[in-house]
Coordinates of C-alpha atoms and ligand atoms in Angstrom, one line a residue:
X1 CA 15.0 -5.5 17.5
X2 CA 15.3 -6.9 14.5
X3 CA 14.3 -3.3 12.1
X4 CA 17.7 -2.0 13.1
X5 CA 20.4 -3.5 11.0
X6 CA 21.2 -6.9 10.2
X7 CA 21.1 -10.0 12.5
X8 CA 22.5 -13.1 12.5
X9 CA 19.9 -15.3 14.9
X10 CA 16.5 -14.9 15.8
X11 CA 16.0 -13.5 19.3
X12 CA 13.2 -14.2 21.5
X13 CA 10.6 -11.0 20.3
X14 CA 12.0 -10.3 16.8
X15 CA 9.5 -10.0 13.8
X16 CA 10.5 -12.0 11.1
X17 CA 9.4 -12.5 7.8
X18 CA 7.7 -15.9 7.0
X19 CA 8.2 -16.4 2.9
X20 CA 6.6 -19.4 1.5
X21 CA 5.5 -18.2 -2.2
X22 CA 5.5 -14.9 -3.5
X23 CA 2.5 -14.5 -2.9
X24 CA 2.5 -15.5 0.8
X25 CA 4.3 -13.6 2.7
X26 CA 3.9 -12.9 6.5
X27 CA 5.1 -11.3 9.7
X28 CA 5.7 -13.6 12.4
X29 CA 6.7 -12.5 15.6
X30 CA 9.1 -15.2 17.3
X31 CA 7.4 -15.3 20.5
X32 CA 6.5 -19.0 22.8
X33 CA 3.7 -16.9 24.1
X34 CA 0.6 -14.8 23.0
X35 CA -2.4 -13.8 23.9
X36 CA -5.4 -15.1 22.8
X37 CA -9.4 -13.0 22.2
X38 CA -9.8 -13.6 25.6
X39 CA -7.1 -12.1 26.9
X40 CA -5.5 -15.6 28.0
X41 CA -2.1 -16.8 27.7
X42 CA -1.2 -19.6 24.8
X43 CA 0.7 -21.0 22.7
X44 CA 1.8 -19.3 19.7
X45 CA 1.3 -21.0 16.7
X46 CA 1.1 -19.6 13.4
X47 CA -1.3 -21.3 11.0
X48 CA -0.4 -20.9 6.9
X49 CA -1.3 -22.8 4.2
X50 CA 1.0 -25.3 4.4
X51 CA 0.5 -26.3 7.8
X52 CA 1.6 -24.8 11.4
X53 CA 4.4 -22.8 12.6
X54 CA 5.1 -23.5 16.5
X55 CA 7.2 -19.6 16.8
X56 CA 9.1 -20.6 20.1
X57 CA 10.9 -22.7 17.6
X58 CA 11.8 -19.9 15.6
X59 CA 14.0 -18.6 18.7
X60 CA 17.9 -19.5 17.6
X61 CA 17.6 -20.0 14.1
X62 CA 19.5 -18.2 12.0
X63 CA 18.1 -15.9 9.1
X64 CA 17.4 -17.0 6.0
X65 CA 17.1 -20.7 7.3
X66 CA 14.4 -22.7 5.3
X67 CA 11.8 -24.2 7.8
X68 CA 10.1 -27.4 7.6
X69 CA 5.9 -27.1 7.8
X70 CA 3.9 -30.2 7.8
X71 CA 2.7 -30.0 4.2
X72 CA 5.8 -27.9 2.6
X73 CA 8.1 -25.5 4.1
X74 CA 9.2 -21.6 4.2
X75 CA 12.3 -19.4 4.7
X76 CA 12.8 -17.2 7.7
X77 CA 14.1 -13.7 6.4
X78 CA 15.3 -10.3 7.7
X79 CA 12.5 -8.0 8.1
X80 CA 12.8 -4.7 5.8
X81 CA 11.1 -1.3 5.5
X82 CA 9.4 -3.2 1.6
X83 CA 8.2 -6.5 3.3
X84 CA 6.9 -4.7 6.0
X85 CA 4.6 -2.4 3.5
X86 CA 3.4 -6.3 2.4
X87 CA 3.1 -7.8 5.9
X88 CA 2.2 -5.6 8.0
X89 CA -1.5 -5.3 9.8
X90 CA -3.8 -2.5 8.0
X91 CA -5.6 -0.1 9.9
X92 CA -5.8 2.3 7.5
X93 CA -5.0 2.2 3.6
X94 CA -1.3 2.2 3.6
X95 CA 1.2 3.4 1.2
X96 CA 3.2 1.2 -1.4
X97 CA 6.8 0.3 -2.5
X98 CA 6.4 2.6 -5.5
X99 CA 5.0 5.6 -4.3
X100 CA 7.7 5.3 -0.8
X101 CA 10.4 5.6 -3.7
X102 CA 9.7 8.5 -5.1
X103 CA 8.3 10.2 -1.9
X104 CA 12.1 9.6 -0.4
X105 CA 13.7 10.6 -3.7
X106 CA 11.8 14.0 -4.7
X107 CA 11.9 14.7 -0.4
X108 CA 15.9 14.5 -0.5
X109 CA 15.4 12.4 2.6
X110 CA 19.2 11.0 3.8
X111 CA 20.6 10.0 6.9
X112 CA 20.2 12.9 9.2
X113 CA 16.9 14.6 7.7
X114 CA 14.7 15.8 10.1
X115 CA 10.9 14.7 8.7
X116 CA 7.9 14.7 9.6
X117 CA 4.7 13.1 8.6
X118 CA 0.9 12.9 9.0
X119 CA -0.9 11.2 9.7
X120 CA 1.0 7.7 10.8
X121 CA -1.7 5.6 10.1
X122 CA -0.4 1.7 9.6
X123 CA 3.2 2.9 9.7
X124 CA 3.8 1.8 6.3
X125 CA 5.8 4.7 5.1
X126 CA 7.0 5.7 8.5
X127 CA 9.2 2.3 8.4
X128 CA 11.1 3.8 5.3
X129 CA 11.5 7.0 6.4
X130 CA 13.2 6.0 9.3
X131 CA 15.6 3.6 7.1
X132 CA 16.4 6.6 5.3
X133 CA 16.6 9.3 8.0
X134 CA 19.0 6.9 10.3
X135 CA 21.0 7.2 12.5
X136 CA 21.6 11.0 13.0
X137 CA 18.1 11.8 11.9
X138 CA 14.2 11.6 13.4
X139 CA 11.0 11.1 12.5
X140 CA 8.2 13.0 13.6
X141 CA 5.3 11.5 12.8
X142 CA 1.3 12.8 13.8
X143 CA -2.3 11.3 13.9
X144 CA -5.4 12.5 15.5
X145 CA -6.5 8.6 16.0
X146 CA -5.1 7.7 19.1
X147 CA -5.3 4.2 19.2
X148 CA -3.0 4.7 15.8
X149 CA -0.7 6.8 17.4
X150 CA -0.7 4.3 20.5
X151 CA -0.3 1.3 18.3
X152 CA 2.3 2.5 15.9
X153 CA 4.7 3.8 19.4
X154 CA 4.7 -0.1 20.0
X155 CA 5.6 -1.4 16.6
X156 CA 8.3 0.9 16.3
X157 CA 9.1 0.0 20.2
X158 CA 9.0 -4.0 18.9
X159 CA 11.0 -3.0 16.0
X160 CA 13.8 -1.3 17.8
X161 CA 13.1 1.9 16.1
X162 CA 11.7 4.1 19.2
X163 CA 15.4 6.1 19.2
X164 CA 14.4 6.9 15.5
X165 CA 10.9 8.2 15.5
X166 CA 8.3 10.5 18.0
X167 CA 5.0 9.8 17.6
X168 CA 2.5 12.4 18.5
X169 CA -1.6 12.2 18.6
X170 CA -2.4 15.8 17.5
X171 CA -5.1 17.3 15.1
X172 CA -2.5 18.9 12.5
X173 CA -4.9 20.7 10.3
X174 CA -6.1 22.2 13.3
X175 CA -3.4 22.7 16.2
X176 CA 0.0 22.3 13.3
X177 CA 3.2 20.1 14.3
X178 CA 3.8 22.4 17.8
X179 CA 6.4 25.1 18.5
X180 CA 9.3 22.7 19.0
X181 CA 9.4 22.0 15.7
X182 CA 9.3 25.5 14.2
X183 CA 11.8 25.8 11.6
X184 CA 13.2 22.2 12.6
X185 CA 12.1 20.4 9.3
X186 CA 13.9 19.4 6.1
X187 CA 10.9 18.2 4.9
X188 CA 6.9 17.3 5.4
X189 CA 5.2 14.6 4.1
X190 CA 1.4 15.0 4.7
X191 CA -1.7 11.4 3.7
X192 CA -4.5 13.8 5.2
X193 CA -8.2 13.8 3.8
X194 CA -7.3 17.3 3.6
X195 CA -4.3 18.0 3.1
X196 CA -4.5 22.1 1.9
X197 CA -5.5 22.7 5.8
X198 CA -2.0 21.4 6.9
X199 CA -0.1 23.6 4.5
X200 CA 0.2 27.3 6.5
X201 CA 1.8 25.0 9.9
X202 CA 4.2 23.0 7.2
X203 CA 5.2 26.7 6.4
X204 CA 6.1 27.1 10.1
X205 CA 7.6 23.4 10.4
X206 CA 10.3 23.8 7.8
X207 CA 13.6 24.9 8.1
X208 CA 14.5 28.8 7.3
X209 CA 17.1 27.6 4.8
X210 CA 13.7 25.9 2.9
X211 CA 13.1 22.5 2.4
X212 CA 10.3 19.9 0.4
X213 CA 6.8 18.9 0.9
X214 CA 5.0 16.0 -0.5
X215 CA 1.3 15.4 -0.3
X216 CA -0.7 12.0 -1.2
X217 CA -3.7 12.1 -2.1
X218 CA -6.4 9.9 -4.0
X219 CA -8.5 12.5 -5.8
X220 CA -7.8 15.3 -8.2
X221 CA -9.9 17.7 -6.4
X222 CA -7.7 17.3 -3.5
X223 CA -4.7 17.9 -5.3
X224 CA -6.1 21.2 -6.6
X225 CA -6.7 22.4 -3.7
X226 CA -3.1 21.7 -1.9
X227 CA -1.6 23.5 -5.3
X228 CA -3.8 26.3 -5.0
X229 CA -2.8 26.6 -1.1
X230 CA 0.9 25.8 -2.0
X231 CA 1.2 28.4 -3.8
X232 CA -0.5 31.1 -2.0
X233 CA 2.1 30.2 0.9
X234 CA 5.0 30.8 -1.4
X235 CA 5.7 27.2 -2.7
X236 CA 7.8 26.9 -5.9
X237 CA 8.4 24.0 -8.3
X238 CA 5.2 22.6 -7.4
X239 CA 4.4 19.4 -9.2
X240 CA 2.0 16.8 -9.5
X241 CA 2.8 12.9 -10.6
X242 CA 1.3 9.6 -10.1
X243 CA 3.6 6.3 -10.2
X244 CA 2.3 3.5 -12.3
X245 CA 5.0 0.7 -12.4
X246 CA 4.9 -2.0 -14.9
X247 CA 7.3 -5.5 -14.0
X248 CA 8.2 -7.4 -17.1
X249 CA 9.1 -10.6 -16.8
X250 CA 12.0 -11.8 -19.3
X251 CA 12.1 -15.2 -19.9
X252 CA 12.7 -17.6 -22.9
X253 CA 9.6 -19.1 -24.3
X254 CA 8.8 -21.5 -27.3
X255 CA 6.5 -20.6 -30.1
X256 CA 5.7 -22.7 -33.4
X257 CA 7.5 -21.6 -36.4
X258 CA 4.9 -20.7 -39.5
X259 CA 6.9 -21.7 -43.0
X260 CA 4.5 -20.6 -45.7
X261 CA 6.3 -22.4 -48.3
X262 CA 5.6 -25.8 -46.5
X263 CA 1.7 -24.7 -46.6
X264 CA 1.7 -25.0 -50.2
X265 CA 2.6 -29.1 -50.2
X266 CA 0.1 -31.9 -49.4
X267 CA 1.1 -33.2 -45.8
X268 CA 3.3 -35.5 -45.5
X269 CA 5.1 -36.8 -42.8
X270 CA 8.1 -34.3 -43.4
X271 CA 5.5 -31.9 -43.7
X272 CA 3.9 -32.3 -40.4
X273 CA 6.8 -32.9 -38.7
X274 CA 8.1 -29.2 -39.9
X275 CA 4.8 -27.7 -38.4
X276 CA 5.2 -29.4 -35.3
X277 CA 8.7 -27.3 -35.0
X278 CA 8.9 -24.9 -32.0
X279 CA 11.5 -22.3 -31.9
X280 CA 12.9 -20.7 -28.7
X281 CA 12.9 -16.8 -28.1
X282 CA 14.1 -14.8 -25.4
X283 CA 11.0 -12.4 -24.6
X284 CA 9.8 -9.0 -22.1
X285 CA 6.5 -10.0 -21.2
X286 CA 4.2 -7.3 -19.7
X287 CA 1.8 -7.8 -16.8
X288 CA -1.7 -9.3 -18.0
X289 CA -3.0 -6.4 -15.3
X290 CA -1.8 -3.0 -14.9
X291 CA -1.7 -1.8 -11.1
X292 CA -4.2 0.4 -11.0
X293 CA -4.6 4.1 -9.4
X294 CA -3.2 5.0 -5.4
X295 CA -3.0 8.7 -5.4
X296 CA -1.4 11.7 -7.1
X297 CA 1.9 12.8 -5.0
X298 CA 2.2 16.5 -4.8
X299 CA 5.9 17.7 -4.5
X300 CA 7.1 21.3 -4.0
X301 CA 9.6 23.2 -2.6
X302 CA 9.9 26.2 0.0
X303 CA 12.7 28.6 -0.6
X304 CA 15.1 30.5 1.5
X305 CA 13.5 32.5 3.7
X306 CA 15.2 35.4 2.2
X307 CA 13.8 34.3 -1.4
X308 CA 10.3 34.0 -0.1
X309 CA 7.5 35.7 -2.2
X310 CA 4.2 35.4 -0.7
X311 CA 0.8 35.2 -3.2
X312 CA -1.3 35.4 -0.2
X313 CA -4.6 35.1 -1.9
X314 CA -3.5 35.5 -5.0
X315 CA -4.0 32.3 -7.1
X316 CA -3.3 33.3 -11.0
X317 CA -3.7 31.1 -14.2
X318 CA -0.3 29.6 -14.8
Ligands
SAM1 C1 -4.3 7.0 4.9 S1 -3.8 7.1 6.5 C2 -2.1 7.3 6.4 C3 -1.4 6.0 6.0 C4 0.1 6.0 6.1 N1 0.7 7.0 5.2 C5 0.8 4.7 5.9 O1 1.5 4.5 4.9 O2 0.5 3.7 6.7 C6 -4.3 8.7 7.0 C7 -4.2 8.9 8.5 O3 -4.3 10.3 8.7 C8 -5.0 10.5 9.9 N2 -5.5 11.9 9.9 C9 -6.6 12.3 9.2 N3 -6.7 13.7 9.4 C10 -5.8 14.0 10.3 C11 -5.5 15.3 11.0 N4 -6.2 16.4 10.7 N5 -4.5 15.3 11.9 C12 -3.8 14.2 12.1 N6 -4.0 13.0 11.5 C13 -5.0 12.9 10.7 C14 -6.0 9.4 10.0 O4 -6.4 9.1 11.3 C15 -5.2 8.2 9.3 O5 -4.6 7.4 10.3

């Protein structure tokens, strides 16, 4: 339960986030017991880097306690929606920090939106939708892999988030979000190899009053298109961006001062002591790598009912 809101002490079945570096980071789940590839009951001990973490001793301890390994040592911290997206066991190419930001930014997501996404896949964005959607609001989210759908119920089970979120194994392209959700929506977020096929039932999902779509996707093509089919279903404001963030690090750092007069003199020893001069400088440094490409997002908007204009077929140059 340890998802929902802050926490003083570790309870026996939390997830908690094992930091060493920054770098290492892992989900632990505090837990005397697991099971092993044989399906037997042992121990559970987690094995990093810097030697073994026995979790039953996790049980008790307080959050944000540092923990002693036997070749170096770790903190124990809250888990959250962004170390999740780092931690958490990929079954399918997940969404990042980054893009999560400006999917719940451009979707007007708040506490109380009624949202739903597809497909779940790792549950990666599904964890900070249902940050952002609680406690009034719900999460529907769909996948047509079952075992994804069944293994994603159970993390947000674990997690204390099941009041939060439905999880439903449906083909969406094909059979839509179901007639429950007609008109529910204030928004659809759609990962989907196609994404253009789930468009005319997102129609259908969203409220009357309007609301926001997003789609992800990797490849331009796709993005054309979901544009093309956005707007023969009466989309507006459509628009296409991709999120590239650069970190800087600011820090001070020392560089040798140049005086060009001094170059002109035979070296002495005043002379070489001068070169040897540093001088201190507080600098941005950008990243030696840029993060490369995850996918175009797709945003657009669905009017008022009563403002609806339909281009049915009708896809025109501008
Ligand atoms: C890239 S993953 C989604 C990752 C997810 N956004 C996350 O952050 O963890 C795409 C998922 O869509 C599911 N999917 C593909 N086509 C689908 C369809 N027609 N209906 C429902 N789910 C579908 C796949 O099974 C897969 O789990």
């Amino acid at each position: 339960m340890s998802f929902d809101g802050y926490k003083e002490v570790i309870n026996e079945g939390d997830t908690v986030i094992l930091y060493l570096t920054i770098s290492q980071v892992y989900n632990v789940k505090a837990e005397g017991k697991t099971l092993n590839k044989k399906g037997q009951q042992v121990e559970n001990i987690f094995q990093t880097p810097y030697g073994a973490l026995k979790c039953a001793e996790l049980i008790g301890k307080t959050y944000g306690t540092k923990i002693q390994l036997s070749k170096g040592w770790g903190y124990i911290l809250q888990p959250t929606p962004e170390l999740w997206t780092i931690t958490l066991p990929h079954r399918t190419q997940i969404i990042y920090t980054p893009d999560i930001s400006m999917i719940i930014l451009q979707l007007e997501i708040k506490p109380g939106s009624i949202v739903i996404e597809s497909g779940t896949g790792s549950g990666s964005l599904s964890h900070a939708l249902i940050r952002a959607i609680k406690p009034q609001g719900h999460l529907y989210t769909f996948d047509f892999h079952e075992l994804r759908t069944k293994t994603a119920g159970q993390e947000f089970q674990d997690h204390g988030l099941a009041n939060y979120v439905t999880v439903t194994h449906r083909d969406v392209c094909c059979n839509g979000f179901g007639e429950d959700l007609n008109e529910k929506a204030d928004a659809v977020f759609l990962d989907l190899p196609h994404p253009w096929l789930a468009v005319p039932h997102a129609v259908k999902a969203l409220k009357s009053i309007g609301g926001r779509l997003c789609s992800f996707s990797p490849c331009i093509e796709q993005v054309q298109k979901t544009c093309c089919e956005l707007k023969n279903f009466g989309f507006q404001e459509i628009q296409t961006l991709e999120v590239l963030q650069t970190q800087y690090n600011v820090q001070i750092r020392q560089f040798p001062t140049l005086d060009v007069e001094f170059l002109k003199y035979p070296k002495t020893e005043e002379v070489e002591k001068k070169d040897r001069e540093v001088q201190k400088c507080l600098t941005a440094i950008p990243p030696a790598q840029q993060p490369g490409h995850t996918g175009y997002l797709t945003f657009a908007s669905l009017y008022p009912i009563w403002a609806r204009t339909v281009n049915k077929n009708e896809v025109d140059s501008d």
